[in-house]
Amino acid sequence: MYRGSYPWDGSLTMGRYISRVIVSTEPRSSGRGGPENYRGTPDRRSSGSRGPENYLMSPERRFSRWRGLENYGLTCCVNALLQSFIATPELKFLLNRWDSSSVREDALNNVPVHLKGVLGAIRDPSCRAPHKDFLRCLDRQHIQLNVQHDADEVFLAVLNFIHQQMDDKALALEIQSLYRLSVELHHQCVECSSNQSLPGPSYLLSLPLHIRHQNNTLKDCLASFFELQELSGIDNCFCDQCKTRTPFKHGHRILSLPTILCVQLQRFCYSDSGWMYKLNCSVEFQESLDFQDICSQDVFSKDFQKNESTKYSLFAVIVHSGFAMFGHYTAFVRSTTGSSWFYADDNHVGPVSWEAVRDTYGGDSSRTAYMLLYRREPTQTQGGGEGEEQEGERQEGERQEGEKLDGEKQGGEERGGEKQEGEPEREKPEVEKLEGERREWEKQEREKPEGEKLERENQGGYKQVGEKQEGEILEGEKQAGEILEGEKLESEKLREKQGG
């Protein structure tokens, strides 16, 4: 199999219809120039998984870094994609939430089950081939071994398998939403400038960008994708305002941005004679990306959330080396705990610099970047951002709190409207009505003459005296009784004195 860093020995016959090469499926060295320990990274450092520097490490320390994956027969495409999945902890977190033990029937052909196993065993030093079952599962799903595949097509196929084969459909939708870019198709009449948005949003799991036969930049390619294109002539559309077919401007408007943005650089084209060829022209990209700086405000839909972050940082690059009919895939991945970059070429992994990643822009070399994966940066209101695990814990806490409130509400209904802490005994309108009646009655009592009150009491009428006034009367009667008792005692003492 051709490798971009080594000369092609001419043993393979070039041709349009050559796409299947039968090789051994046993693990083998991925280099053609000698033992794999002498292979080097783009920085010319030793990077073999069994290289001399690794003999000085314990197995735990050796596998704590990025781990290489054996090539089992033209599986470099899947290996490179797996390295990008390993660099996506958000995907691993969502898969770990899935109870895959519920999949009992046809588990051998279940792609998400085996992908979960790969991401869980990749750091296990006792597992020599953590991705072998995943490769066999894809082979049974018609992504065959010993056949060259397109990385973007395999990427979309894996996401589709996750959506179709997971029994937890809500969780499968969360995984797909991780990569989903939501857009709406926008039409604008050239004659009357009326806007017409087609019903329903569209979803892109991978953003295909057209590149020109000259030097390009990623920002220019993105701006060109969202730029309005004019439809005229036989492509005229019917305008509801003009009541006839008129030229239209057609384009996409962004509804929401994904957490992981996957960009595919369309380097493979067809000539007029029907032959496929590869564009090795330069496409310059940066480690950071901001849609606000690239696209105008008209590109964002009116339903786009204004507080949503539009900034992204690069964390993986899938590289294709070779020609359209045959080639080799490798990957650059950035550490999840820092800004260090690593280069993964099947079972060879080693640290590299950002300058090595920039060498894949293209131009003079056939070793070019094919897929770019960006991670959205958190907004400032998120306090520096929280990880997927923390986000999951927060959502779980909100769910438990909601269940608690629902339980309290149900308990209140069962108690038949008993008074709860901080709540009135009656509805607010009834309380206000009773309070108003009480105040009106007290006012009328104060205005009535004293004789009328006593007359009502003597006639056996109801006593309209408040509790406060009744207490004052009882207190007065008590004091009067004490005075009479004192006067009686004084009179008895005076009589005794006079009699004596």
Short mmCIF file of C-alpha atoms in Angstrom, two decimals, residues 5 18 59 67 79 82 99 107 139 145 173-174 177 192 283 287 291 308-309 345 351 363 378 415 431 443 452:
data_model
loop_
_atom_site.label_atom_id
_atom_site.label_comp_id
_atom_site.label_asym_id
_atom_site.label_seq_id
_atom_site.Cartn_x
_atom_site.Cartn_y
_atom_site.Cartn_z
CA SER A 5 6.45 9.56 3.16
CA ILE A 18 -8.21 -0.42 -9.29
CA PRO A 59 3.16 -0.29 30.30
CA ARG A 67 -1.62 4.85 21.31
CA ASN A 79 -7.46 4.02 12.22
CA LEU A 82 -10.57 6.33 15.50
CA ASP A 99 -26.38 0.62 28.74
CA ALA A 107 -24.49 -7.65 19.09
CA ASP A 139 -16.51 -5.46 7.57
CA LEU A 145 -11.27 -4.87 4.98
CA LEU A 173 -29.89 11.82 18.90
CA GLU A 174 -27.60 13.54 21.42
CA SER A 177 -26.42 16.48 17.62
CA CYS A 192 -38.82 42.10 -5.75
CA VAL A 283 -5.68 25.33 1.81
CA GLU A 287 -5.90 26.63 15.11
CA PHE A 291 -17.82 32.43 12.40
CA GLU A 308 -24.34 30.98 21.39
CA SER A 309 -20.57 30.77 20.97
CA ASP A 345 0.39 6.83 11.46
CA PRO A 351 4.74 14.26 19.44
CA GLY A 363 0.76 22.88 -2.64
CA PRO A 378 -17.51 27.96 25.71
CA ARG A 415 -53.46 16.35 51.77
CA VAL A 431 -58.53 36.38 51.69
CA LYS A 443 -65.49 51.07 60.82
CA GLU A 452 -77.39 51.31 70.33
#
